[in-house]
Amino acid sequence: MIRQSLVMLALLWATANVNAQDQSAGWKPVGKKLLSAWAADVNPQTPLPEYPRPQLKRTGNWQNLNGLWNYSILPADQQAAPRAFAGQILVPYPIESELSGVGKSVGKDQALWYAKKIKVAKNLLSNKLLLHFGAVDWRCDVYVNEKLVGTHEGGYDPFSFDITKYLKKGQDQDIAIRVWDPTDDGPQPRGKQINRPHGIWYTPVTGIWQTVWLESVGATYIEATKQTPDIDKGSLKLALDIVGTQPADQVQIIATAKGQVVAKVLQAADAPLDLSLPNAQLWSPDSPFLYDLEIKLLRNGKTIDQVSSYFAMRKISMQADETGMQRMLLNNKFVFQYGPLDQGWWPDGLYTAPTDEALAFDIIKTKEMGFNMIRKHIKVEPARWYRHCDSLGMLVWQDMPSGDLGGNSWDMHPGKISGNLLDKQRSEASENYHKKEWKAIIKNLHNFPSIVMWVPFNEAWGQFKTKEITEWTMAEDPSRLINSASGGNFLYTGHVLDIHNYPDPAMPDPQLFGKKEVLVLGEFGGLGLPVEGHNWQEKDNWGYQSFKNPEELFTRYKKLMKDLKKLIPLGLSAAVYTQTTDVEIETNGLMTYDRKVIKIPVQSLQEVHKPLYQKP
């Protein structure tokens, strides 16, 4: 079988060498559904050209591989590469999306193949070469020059392979990728994807959906950093993962603020360090101040690797107020957190925003509307999305994408049942997929200061071993709050008690709860307004409560805000409104799915939100 696969791969390489400019002339969005305002800005020769890893940047030694690749869809049980290709697909847009130029389904019975003949830049070939993937959903086999380099499982975490020993002489190299994704026919984390979309369940996302890129590094290089601020001690804890280090290697760390050096350390490379930052400027939604970080790896006084990063000095915590109610604190002060449920879907790119400008747009508008927080709902975004949140000053609650749904007991009344009676029994493989992905997500997103809360489960969807998962998360990242199950089964673990209530705001009974847990309203609202010409489908749209015009919608929304404000003095620390945008047949967004219509004026929303942040 392996011999046959290699023969077929040889045929694949022979057919993959098509001039990129000629390919791009034939690309266009499929055009079956809505297109966002940024679809016209997509350049098929250089889609999403920005550097994809803002927390660990190397300049001048990387190459973006986004663009047109050949693709084929084959039976899943056929391991051999395709003899011919069905056409071109625009990477990194999922194959089901408009912007892929394909718009086809795959499913568990088929596998998606990609192939591309690349020309590696000469300056990248003198050192070790890494092949990076921002995200591929779900199981991914990577071949370089007809040889299997490695396999990765997980749709939401970045991964890479050292492909140095698989390269052939010269700049021309061949890459092939095989992807298998069962969507809801498998137990793996998949968020709201479903093979037969309906209601609150959306179109599947298969294959590459974030940037693919090459990076050249030396034999010894900085692989990752872990940056944890401590505003009470005035320091930044910094740990480095270094590949190929030698005993005498050193690191030099320089922190700057607006170009001025504020801290500098030179020490052994294998030792953890605290960077002293007395009188540090704190990060908050009102003042999102970021420090720049330069890290050099030295051997015998010579720089052998260098990366740039950034960090912020901020603290998220909980503490009882004068009435004994637990409050969520930012930088040791109570700040009411209010933001939309943000699902991060696009009518033309599905999981993938058309451009980086589009990626930032939702955050910018959310900020202009007067929100200070976003709950990123059962999806993980590209690293640049979190960078935009860091720069703009947006607090983020990060959900774990759900998987293995169905079969749960669900009790919406906290305290009525305790223990593990409501936890779902999942297979060992199912549990391991969740744990592995959650660990990777937390590790990869740790350095983004905008993230202030981890949410392992949502509404009992696949909720299992709640205490174990929550306590592991708390131990893995003590610097953030843990919301064990937003709107799900509350099993007296973690920092937060979170209920969902539609459409009107509500909160857990402060007389029964709140002395030990922070009380939040994890979802409410869902006020719907379909806008003709901007809907995924023109009939049978859905919202928790629908309105005929913007005036009726805003009148009802203002009532929600008045009722929400009354709950804050009683002990409510945060609330999440459903939702930022329409998504497929859901029309309860503050913006239409294509982002072309904002249903309530931005300034009106800002004004009605201001009273929520006044000290109760």
Coordinates of C-alpha atoms in Angstrom, one line a residue:
M1 CA 0.0 0.0 0.0
I2 CA 2.8 2.4 0.9
R3 CA 4.6 1.7 -2.4
Q4 CA 1.4 2.3 -4.3
S5 CA 0.8 5.6 -2.5
L6 CA 4.3 6.8 -3.4
V7 CA 3.7 5.9 -7.1
M8 CA 0.5 7.8 -7.1
L9 CA 2.2 10.8 -5.4
A10 CA 4.7 10.8 -8.2
L11 CA 1.9 11.3 -10.6
L12 CA 0.5 14.0 -8.3
W13 CA 3.8 16.0 -8.5
A14 CA 3.8 15.7 -12.3
T15 CA 0.4 17.3 -12.6
A16 CA 0.8 20.0 -9.9
N17 CA 3.2 22.3 -11.7
V18 CA 0.8 25.0 -13.0
N19 CA 1.8 28.6 -13.2
A20 CA 0.2 30.5 -10.3
Q21 CA -0.6 33.6 -12.3
D22 CA -2.4 31.5 -14.9
Q23 CA -4.4 29.7 -12.1
S24 CA -5.5 33.0 -10.4
A25 CA -7.1 34.2 -13.6
G26 CA -9.7 31.4 -13.3
W27 CA -10.4 31.8 -9.6
K28 CA -13.6 33.5 -8.4
P29 CA -16.0 33.0 -5.4
V30 CA -18.5 30.3 -5.9
G31 CA -21.3 32.9 -5.6
K32 CA -24.1 30.7 -4.2
K33 CA -24.6 32.7 -1.0
L34 CA -23.8 36.1 0.5
L35 CA -20.4 37.8 0.1
S36 CA -19.0 40.2 2.6
A37 CA -17.7 43.7 1.7
W38 CA -14.1 42.3 1.7
A39 CA -14.6 39.5 -0.8
A40 CA -13.6 41.9 -3.6
D41 CA -10.3 42.6 -1.8
V42 CA -9.2 39.0 -1.8
N43 CA -6.1 38.6 -4.1
P44 CA -5.9 35.0 -5.2
Q45 CA -2.1 35.3 -5.7
T46 CA -1.5 36.5 -2.1
P47 CA -4.6 35.9 0.1
L48 CA -4.0 36.8 3.8
P49 CA -0.4 37.8 3.3
E50 CA 0.2 39.1 6.8
Y51 CA 2.7 37.5 9.2
P52 CA 0.6 34.9 11.0
R53 CA 2.3 34.7 14.4
P54 CA 2.4 38.1 16.1
Q55 CA 3.6 36.8 19.5
L56 CA 6.8 35.3 18.1
K57 CA 8.1 37.2 15.0
R58 CA 11.1 36.5 12.9
T59 CA 11.7 38.9 10.1
G60 CA 13.0 38.1 6.6
N61 CA 13.1 34.4 6.9
W62 CA 9.6 33.2 6.2
Q63 CA 7.4 32.5 3.1
N64 CA 3.7 32.6 2.8
L65 CA 2.2 29.6 1.0
N66 CA -1.3 30.8 0.8
G67 CA -2.8 30.9 -2.7
L68 CA -4.1 28.5 -5.3
W69 CA -3.4 24.8 -4.7
N70 CA -4.6 21.8 -6.7
Y71 CA -7.3 19.7 -5.0
S72 CA -9.2 16.4 -5.3
I73 CA -11.8 14.7 -3.2
L74 CA -11.3 10.9 -3.0
P75 CA -13.0 8.0 -1.1
A76 CA -11.7 8.0 2.5
D77 CA -10.6 4.4 2.2
Q78 CA -8.3 5.2 -0.7
Q79 CA -4.9 6.0 0.7
A80 CA -3.2 6.6 -2.7
A81 CA -2.9 10.2 -4.0
P82 CA -5.1 11.3 -6.8
R83 CA -4.1 10.5 -10.4
A84 CA -5.6 13.9 -11.5
F85 CA -7.1 16.9 -9.9
A86 CA -10.6 18.3 -9.8
G87 CA -9.3 21.9 -10.0
Q88 CA -7.8 24.7 -7.9
I89 CA -8.7 25.7 -4.4
L90 CA -7.8 29.0 -2.8
V91 CA -5.9 28.3 0.5
P92 CA -6.6 29.0 3.3
Y93 CA -10.4 29.2 2.7
P94 CA -12.3 26.0 3.6
I95 CA -13.4 23.9 0.7
E96 CA -17.1 24.4 1.6
S97 CA -16.7 28.2 1.5
E98 CA -17.4 30.7 -1.3
L99 CA -13.9 32.1 -1.3
S100 CA -12.3 28.7 -1.8
G101 CA -13.6 28.8 -5.3
V102 CA -14.9 25.3 -4.9
G103 CA -18.0 25.2 -2.5
K104 CA -18.1 21.4 -2.2
S105 CA -18.9 19.1 0.8
V106 CA -16.5 16.4 1.8
G107 CA -17.8 14.3 4.8
K108 CA -16.5 11.3 6.6
D109 CA -16.6 9.0 3.6
Q110 CA -14.2 11.1 1.6
A111 CA -10.8 12.7 2.0
L112 CA -9.6 16.0 0.7
W113 CA -6.2 16.2 -1.1
Y114 CA -4.2 19.3 -1.7
A115 CA -1.0 19.6 -3.8
K116 CA 1.3 22.4 -4.7
K117 CA 4.7 22.7 -6.3
I118 CA 6.5 25.5 -4.5
K119 CA 9.7 27.5 -5.0
V120 CA 11.4 28.0 -1.7
A121 CA 13.2 31.4 -1.4
K122 CA 16.9 30.9 -1.6
N123 CA 17.6 32.6 1.8
L124 CA 15.4 30.0 3.5
L125 CA 17.4 27.0 2.3
S126 CA 20.6 27.6 4.2
N127 CA 19.1 26.6 7.6
K128 CA 16.5 24.2 9.0
L129 CA 13.1 24.6 7.3
L130 CA 9.8 24.4 9.2
L131 CA 6.4 24.0 7.5
H132 CA 3.7 25.7 9.6
F133 CA -0.1 25.4 9.6
G134 CA -2.3 27.8 11.4
A135 CA -5.1 25.3 11.6
V136 CA -6.4 22.4 9.5
D137 CA -9.7 20.7 10.3
W138 CA -9.3 17.8 11.2
R139 CA -6.8 14.9 10.6
C140 CA -4.0 16.0 8.4
D141 CA -1.2 13.9 6.7
V142 CA 1.6 16.0 5.2
Y143 CA 3.8 14.8 2.4
V144 CA 7.0 16.6 1.1
N145 CA 8.5 15.3 -2.1
E146 CA 6.5 12.1 -2.0
K147 CA 7.4 11.2 1.6
L148 CA 5.1 11.3 4.7
V149 CA 6.4 13.9 7.1
G150 CA 3.8 13.6 9.8
T151 CA 0.2 13.5 10.9
H152 CA -1.7 16.0 13.1
E153 CA -5.2 15.7 14.6
G154 CA -7.0 18.8 15.8
G155 CA -8.9 21.6 14.0
Y156 CA -8.1 24.6 16.2
D157 CA -4.4 24.5 17.1
P158 CA -1.3 25.5 15.0
F159 CA 1.3 22.9 14.3
S160 CA 4.5 22.5 12.3
F161 CA 6.9 19.9 10.9
D162 CA 10.7 20.1 10.4
I163 CA 10.9 19.2 6.7
T164 CA 14.6 19.8 6.2
K165 CA 15.5 16.1 5.6
Y166 CA 12.7 15.7 3.1
L167 CA 13.9 18.5 0.8
K168 CA 15.4 17.7 -2.6
K169 CA 18.2 19.8 -4.1
G170 CA 17.3 23.2 -5.4
Q171 CA 14.4 25.6 -4.7
D172 CA 11.6 23.5 -6.3
Q173 CA 9.7 21.3 -3.7
D174 CA 6.4 19.4 -3.8
I175 CA 3.9 19.4 -1.0
A176 CA 0.8 17.3 -0.7
I177 CA -1.8 17.2 2.2
R178 CA -4.5 14.7 2.9
V179 CA -7.3 15.8 5.2
W180 CA -10.1 13.7 6.7
D181 CA -12.9 15.4 8.7
P182 CA -16.0 13.5 10.0
T183 CA -17.6 16.7 11.3
D184 CA -20.5 15.6 13.6
D185 CA -20.1 12.0 12.6
G186 CA -17.0 11.9 14.8
P187 CA -16.3 12.7 18.5
Q188 CA -13.7 15.3 17.9
P189 CA -14.1 19.0 18.9
R190 CA -15.9 20.8 16.0
G191 CA -17.9 23.6 17.5
K192 CA -21.1 24.4 15.6
Q193 CA -20.3 22.5 12.4
I194 CA -22.8 19.9 11.3
N195 CA -23.2 17.9 8.1
R196 CA -26.8 18.9 7.7
P197 CA -26.9 22.6 8.8
H198 CA -30.1 23.9 10.4
G199 CA -31.1 26.2 13.2
I200 CA -28.1 27.2 15.3
W201 CA -25.9 24.6 13.5
Y202 CA -23.8 25.6 10.6
T203 CA -22.0 24.6 7.4
P204 CA -19.0 22.2 7.9
V205 CA -15.4 23.5 7.6
T206 CA -13.0 20.9 6.1
G207 CA -9.3 21.2 5.5
I208 CA -6.9 24.2 5.7
W209 CA -8.5 27.3 7.1
Q210 CA -5.6 29.3 8.4
T211 CA -2.3 30.4 6.8
V212 CA 0.3 27.9 5.6
W213 CA 3.9 29.1 5.7
L214 CA 7.6 28.3 5.7
E215 CA 10.1 29.5 8.3
S216 CA 13.9 29.1 8.3
V217 CA 15.6 28.6 11.7
G218 CA 19.1 27.6 12.8
A219 CA 20.0 24.4 14.6
T220 CA 19.3 26.2 17.9
Y221 CA 16.3 28.4 18.0
I222 CA 13.5 29.8 20.2
E223 CA 10.4 27.7 19.7
A224 CA 8.0 29.3 22.1
T225 CA 7.7 31.7 25.0
K226 CA 5.4 31.9 28.0
Q227 CA 4.8 35.3 29.3
T228 CA 2.8 35.9 32.5
P229 CA 2.4 39.3 34.1
D230 CA 2.3 40.0 37.8
I231 CA 1.2 43.5 38.5
D232 CA 1.3 43.1 42.3
K233 CA 5.0 42.3 42.1
G234 CA 5.7 44.5 39.2
S235 CA 7.2 41.8 37.1
L236 CA 6.8 39.6 34.0
K237 CA 7.5 35.9 34.4
L238 CA 9.1 34.6 31.2
A239 CA 9.9 31.0 30.2
L240 CA 11.5 30.0 26.9
D241 CA 11.3 26.8 24.9
I242 CA 14.6 26.5 23.0
V243 CA 15.5 23.7 20.6
G244 CA 19.1 22.6 20.5
T245 CA 20.4 24.8 23.4
Q246 CA 23.9 24.3 24.7
P247 CA 25.0 24.7 28.4
A248 CA 26.8 28.1 28.0
D249 CA 24.0 29.7 25.8
Q250 CA 22.5 32.9 27.1
V251 CA 19.4 35.0 26.5
Q252 CA 19.1 38.7 26.4
I253 CA 15.6 40.1 27.1
I254 CA 14.8 43.8 26.4
A255 CA 11.4 45.3 27.1
T256 CA 10.6 48.7 25.6
A257 CA 7.7 51.1 26.0
K258 CA 7.2 53.4 23.0
G259 CA 10.8 52.8 22.0
Q260 CA 12.3 53.4 25.4
V261 CA 14.1 50.6 27.2
V262 CA 12.3 49.9 30.5
A263 CA 13.9 46.5 31.5
K264 CA 16.9 44.5 30.3
V265 CA 18.2 41.1 31.5
L266 CA 21.1 38.9 30.4
Q267 CA 21.2 35.4 31.8
A268 CA 21.6 31.6 31.2
A269 CA 19.2 30.4 28.5
D270 CA 17.9 27.5 30.5
A271 CA 16.8 29.5 33.5
P272 CA 13.3 31.0 34.1
L273 CA 13.4 34.7 34.7
D274 CA 11.4 37.6 36.1
L275 CA 11.6 40.8 34.3
S276 CA 11.2 43.7 36.8
L277 CA 8.8 46.4 35.8
P278 CA 8.2 48.7 38.7
N279 CA 5.5 51.4 38.1
A280 CA 4.3 49.5 35.1
Q281 CA 1.6 51.0 32.9
L282 CA -1.4 48.7 33.2
W283 CA -3.5 47.4 30.3
S284 CA -7.3 47.8 30.2
P285 CA -10.0 48.4 27.7
D286 CA -9.7 52.1 28.4
S287 CA -5.9 52.1 28.0
P288 CA -4.7 49.0 26.1
F289 CA -1.0 49.7 26.6
L290 CA 1.4 47.1 25.2
Y291 CA 5.1 46.7 25.9
D292 CA 7.4 45.4 23.1
L293 CA 9.8 42.5 23.8
E294 CA 13.0 41.6 22.1
I295 CA 14.6 38.2 22.8
K296 CA 18.1 37.3 21.6
L297 CA 19.7 33.9 22.0
L298 CA 23.5 34.2 22.4
R299 CA 26.3 31.8 22.0
N300 CA 29.8 33.0 22.8
G301 CA 28.5 36.6 22.7
K302 CA 27.0 36.1 19.2
T303 CA 23.3 36.3 18.3
I304 CA 22.2 32.9 16.9
D305 CA 18.5 33.6 17.0
Q306 CA 16.3 36.6 17.6
V307 CA 12.5 37.0 18.0
S308 CA 10.2 39.9 18.8
S309 CA 7.1 39.7 20.9
Y310 CA 4.9 41.9 23.1
F311 CA 3.1 41.8 26.4
A312 CA 0.8 43.7 28.7
M313 CA 0.7 44.2 32.4
R314 CA -2.8 43.3 33.5
K315 CA -4.5 41.1 36.2
I316 CA -7.8 39.3 36.2
S317 CA -9.1 38.1 39.6
M318 CA -12.0 37.8 42.0
Q319 CA -12.7 39.2 45.4
A320 CA -15.7 39.8 47.7
D321 CA -17.1 43.3 47.7
E322 CA -18.4 45.1 50.8
T323 CA -21.6 43.1 50.7
G324 CA -19.7 39.8 50.6
M325 CA -20.6 39.1 46.9
Q326 CA -17.7 37.8 44.7
R327 CA -16.8 40.3 42.0
M328 CA -14.7 39.9 38.9
L329 CA -11.8 42.4 39.1
L330 CA -9.5 43.8 36.4
N331 CA -6.3 45.2 37.8
N332 CA -7.7 44.8 41.3
K333 CA -10.8 46.9 40.6
F334 CA -14.4 45.8 39.7
V335 CA -15.2 46.4 36.1
F336 CA -18.5 45.2 34.8
Q337 CA -17.8 43.1 31.7
Y338 CA -20.3 43.3 28.9
G339 CA -19.9 42.0 25.4
P340 CA -21.5 40.1 22.5
L341 CA -21.4 36.4 21.8
D342 CA -19.0 36.3 18.9
Q343 CA -19.0 33.2 16.7
G344 CA -16.5 34.3 14.1
W345 CA -18.3 33.0 11.1
W346 CA -18.3 34.6 7.6
P347 CA -20.8 34.1 4.8
D348 CA -18.0 33.8 2.2
G349 CA -15.1 32.3 4.2
L350 CA -17.0 30.4 6.9
Y351 CA -14.3 30.0 9.6
T352 CA -11.9 32.2 7.7
A353 CA -12.2 36.0 7.4
P354 CA -11.7 37.2 3.8
T355 CA -8.9 39.6 4.8
D356 CA -7.1 40.8 7.9
E357 CA -9.1 44.1 7.7
A358 CA -12.2 42.0 7.9
L359 CA -10.8 40.0 10.8
A360 CA -10.3 43.3 12.8
F361 CA -13.6 44.8 11.7
D362 CA -15.9 43.0 14.1
I363 CA -13.6 43.9 17.1
I364 CA -13.5 47.5 16.0
K365 CA -17.2 47.8 15.7
T366 CA -17.8 46.0 19.0
K367 CA -15.5 48.5 20.7
E368 CA -17.3 51.5 19.0
M369 CA -20.7 50.1 20.1
G370 CA -19.5 50.5 23.7
F371 CA -18.8 46.8 24.6
N372 CA -15.6 46.0 26.6
M373 CA -15.6 42.2 26.2
I374 CA -16.2 39.5 23.6
R375 CA -17.1 35.9 24.4
K376 CA -15.4 33.9 21.6
H377 CA -18.0 31.2 21.2
I378 CA -16.9 27.6 20.7
K379 CA -14.3 28.6 18.1
V380 CA -10.6 29.6 18.2
E381 CA -9.5 32.4 16.0
P382 CA -6.2 33.0 14.1
A383 CA -3.5 34.5 16.3
R384 CA -3.9 37.9 14.6
W385 CA -7.5 38.2 15.9
Y386 CA -6.2 38.1 19.5
R387 CA -3.5 40.6 18.5
H388 CA -6.2 43.0 17.4
C389 CA -8.0 42.5 20.7
D390 CA -4.8 43.2 22.6
S391 CA -4.2 46.4 20.6
L392 CA -7.8 47.7 20.7
G393 CA -8.4 46.9 24.4
M394 CA -11.0 44.1 24.2
L395 CA -11.4 41.6 27.0
V396 CA -11.9 38.0 25.7
W397 CA -13.6 35.0 27.2
Q398 CA -12.3 32.0 25.2
D399 CA -14.5 28.9 24.8
M400 CA -13.4 25.4 24.0
P401 CA -15.0 24.2 20.8
S402 CA -17.6 21.5 21.6
G403 CA -17.6 18.0 20.4
D404 CA -19.3 14.6 21.0
L405 CA -22.7 16.3 21.6
G406 CA -25.9 14.6 22.5
G407 CA -26.9 12.3 25.3
N408 CA -26.3 14.7 28.2
S409 CA -28.5 15.3 31.1
W410 CA -29.0 19.1 31.4
D411 CA -30.1 20.9 34.6
M412 CA -30.4 24.6 34.2
H413 CA -30.9 25.2 37.9
P414 CA -27.5 25.5 39.7
G415 CA -27.3 23.7 43.0
K416 CA -30.3 21.5 42.3
I417 CA -28.1 18.5 41.5
S418 CA -24.4 18.3 42.5
G419 CA -21.6 15.8 42.0
N420 CA -21.0 14.0 38.7
L421 CA -24.6 13.0 38.1
L422 CA -24.9 15.2 35.0
D423 CA -21.5 14.5 33.4
K424 CA -21.7 12.8 30.1
Q425 CA -20.0 9.4 29.7
R426 CA -17.6 9.7 26.7
S427 CA -15.3 7.1 25.2
E428 CA -11.6 7.2 26.1
A429 CA -10.8 8.4 22.5
S430 CA -13.4 11.1 22.7
E431 CA -12.1 12.4 26.1
N432 CA -8.6 12.4 24.8
Y433 CA -9.4 14.4 21.8
H434 CA -11.0 17.1 24.0
K435 CA -8.2 17.1 26.5
K436 CA -5.5 17.2 23.9
E437 CA -7.0 20.0 21.9
W438 CA -7.9 22.1 25.0
K439 CA -4.3 21.8 26.3
A440 CA -2.9 22.9 22.9
I441 CA -5.4 25.9 22.8
I442 CA -4.4 27.1 26.2
K443 CA -0.7 26.8 25.5
N444 CA -0.9 28.5 22.2
L445 CA -3.1 31.4 23.4
H446 CA -1.4 32.0 26.8
N447 CA 0.5 35.1 25.8
F448 CA -2.4 37.1 24.6
P449 CA -3.3 39.6 27.5
S450 CA -6.9 40.2 26.1
I451 CA -7.9 36.7 27.2
V452 CA -9.1 36.9 30.8
M453 CA -11.3 33.7 31.0
W454 CA -11.2 30.1 29.9
V455 CA -14.6 28.3 29.2
P456 CA -14.1 24.5 28.9
F457 CA -17.8 23.7 28.3
N458 CA -20.9 25.3 26.9
E459 CA -24.5 24.3 27.8
A460 CA -23.7 20.7 28.6
W461 CA -22.7 20.1 25.0
G462 CA -20.4 17.1 25.5
Q463 CA -19.8 18.2 29.1
F464 CA -17.8 15.5 30.9
K465 CA -15.5 15.1 33.9
T466 CA -16.3 18.8 34.7
K467 CA -14.4 19.0 37.9
E468 CA -11.3 17.2 36.5
I469 CA -11.2 19.4 33.4
T470 CA -11.8 22.6 35.3
E471 CA -9.3 21.9 38.0
W472 CA -6.7 20.9 35.4
T473 CA -7.4 24.2 33.6
M474 CA -7.0 26.2 36.8
A475 CA -3.7 24.5 37.5
E476 CA -2.5 24.9 33.9
D477 CA -3.2 28.7 34.0
P478 CA -3.6 30.2 37.5
S479 CA -3.4 33.7 35.9
R480 CA -7.0 33.6 34.6
L481 CA -10.5 32.9 35.8
I482 CA -12.1 29.6 34.8
N483 CA -15.8 29.4 33.8
S484 CA -16.4 25.7 34.0
A485 CA -19.6 25.4 32.0
S486 CA -21.3 28.5 30.5
G487 CA -25.0 27.9 30.8
G488 CA -24.3 24.2 31.4
N489 CA -24.3 21.9 34.4
F490 CA -22.8 23.7 37.4
L491 CA -20.9 21.2 39.6
Y492 CA -19.3 23.6 42.1
T493 CA -15.9 24.0 40.5
G494 CA -14.0 26.9 39.0
H495 CA -14.5 30.6 39.7
V496 CA -17.7 31.4 38.0
L497 CA -21.5 30.5 38.1
D498 CA -22.8 31.2 34.6
I499 CA -26.5 30.9 33.5
H500 CA -28.1 31.5 30.1
N501 CA -31.5 33.1 29.8
Y502 CA -33.4 34.3 26.7
P503 CA -34.4 36.9 25.9
D504 CA -34.5 38.9 29.1
P505 CA -31.5 39.3 31.5
A506 CA -31.4 37.2 34.6
M507 CA -28.9 36.1 37.2
P508 CA -28.3 33.2 39.7
D509 CA -30.0 33.8 43.0
P510 CA -27.6 36.1 44.9
Q511 CA -29.0 34.8 48.2
L512 CA -28.0 31.2 47.4
F513 CA -24.8 31.9 45.4
G514 CA -22.3 34.7 45.0
K515 CA -20.4 34.3 48.3
K516 CA -18.0 31.8 46.7
E517 CA -18.5 32.2 42.9
V518 CA -18.6 35.2 40.5
L519 CA -22.1 35.5 39.1
V520 CA -22.5 36.1 35.4
L521 CA -25.1 35.9 32.6
G522 CA -23.3 34.0 29.9
E523 CA -26.0 34.5 27.2
F524 CA -29.2 36.5 26.8
G525 CA -31.0 38.6 24.2
G526 CA -31.0 37.1 20.8
L527 CA -33.3 39.8 19.4
G528 CA -33.8 39.0 15.7
L529 CA -34.2 41.3 12.7
P530 CA -33.9 39.9 9.2
V531 CA -32.7 42.5 6.7
E532 CA -33.8 41.9 3.1
G533 CA -31.0 41.3 0.7
H534 CA -28.5 40.5 3.5
N535 CA -29.8 37.2 4.7
W536 CA -28.3 33.7 4.2
Q537 CA -31.8 32.7 3.1
E538 CA -34.8 35.0 2.6
K539 CA -37.3 32.7 4.3
D540 CA -37.5 30.7 7.5
N541 CA -34.9 32.8 9.4
W542 CA -34.6 32.4 13.1
G543 CA -34.2 34.5 16.2
Y544 CA -35.1 34.2 19.9
Q545 CA -37.5 37.1 19.4
S546 CA -38.1 38.7 16.0
F547 CA -38.9 42.3 15.1
K548 CA -40.1 44.0 11.9
N549 CA -37.9 47.2 11.9
P550 CA -34.8 48.7 13.6
E551 CA -36.9 51.0 15.7
E552 CA -38.8 48.2 17.4
L553 CA -35.6 46.3 17.8
F554 CA -33.8 49.2 19.6
T555 CA -36.8 49.9 21.8
R556 CA -36.7 46.3 23.1
Y557 CA -32.9 46.4 23.4
K558 CA -33.1 49.5 25.6
K559 CA -35.5 47.7 27.9
L560 CA -33.0 44.8 28.2
M561 CA -30.3 47.3 29.1
K562 CA -32.4 48.9 31.8
D563 CA -33.2 45.5 33.3
L564 CA -29.6 44.4 33.1
K565 CA -28.4 47.4 35.0
K566 CA -30.6 46.6 37.9
L567 CA -28.9 43.2 38.4
I568 CA -25.4 44.7 38.8
P569 CA -25.8 46.1 42.3
L570 CA -27.2 42.7 43.3
G571 CA -24.0 40.9 42.4
L572 CA -23.9 40.4 38.6
S573 CA -20.3 40.8 37.3
A574 CA -20.7 40.3 33.6
A575 CA -23.2 39.6 30.8
V576 CA -23.0 38.4 27.2
Y577 CA -25.5 39.5 24.6
T578 CA -26.4 37.2 21.6
Q579 CA -24.8 38.2 19.2
T580 CA -22.3 40.2 17.1
T581 CA -23.6 39.2 13.7
D582 CA -26.2 37.1 12.0
V583 CA -24.9 33.6 11.3
E584 CA -26.5 31.6 8.4
I585 CA -30.2 31.4 9.3
E586 CA -29.8 33.1 12.7
T587 CA -30.8 36.7 12.3
N588 CA -30.2 37.9 15.9
G589 CA -27.0 39.7 15.2
L590 CA -26.3 43.4 15.8
M591 CA -24.9 43.3 12.3
T592 CA -26.0 41.3 9.2
Y593 CA -24.0 38.3 8.3
D594 CA -22.2 40.2 5.4
R595 CA -21.4 43.1 7.9
K596 CA -23.0 45.6 5.4
V597 CA -25.8 46.6 7.8
I598 CA -25.5 47.6 11.4
K599 CA -29.1 47.2 12.7
I600 CA -28.8 49.7 15.6
P601 CA -26.7 52.8 15.1
V602 CA -23.2 52.5 16.8
Q603 CA -23.6 55.7 18.7
S604 CA -27.0 54.7 20.0
L605 CA -25.6 51.5 21.4
Q606 CA -22.6 53.3 22.9
E607 CA -24.9 55.6 24.8
V608 CA -27.2 52.9 26.1
H609 CA -24.2 50.9 27.3
K610 CA -22.5 53.7 29.3
P611 CA -24.7 53.3 32.4
L612 CA -23.6 49.7 32.8
Y613 CA -20.1 50.7 33.6
Q614 CA -21.0 53.3 36.3
K615 CA -20.0 52.2 39.8
P616 CA -23.1 50.5 41.4

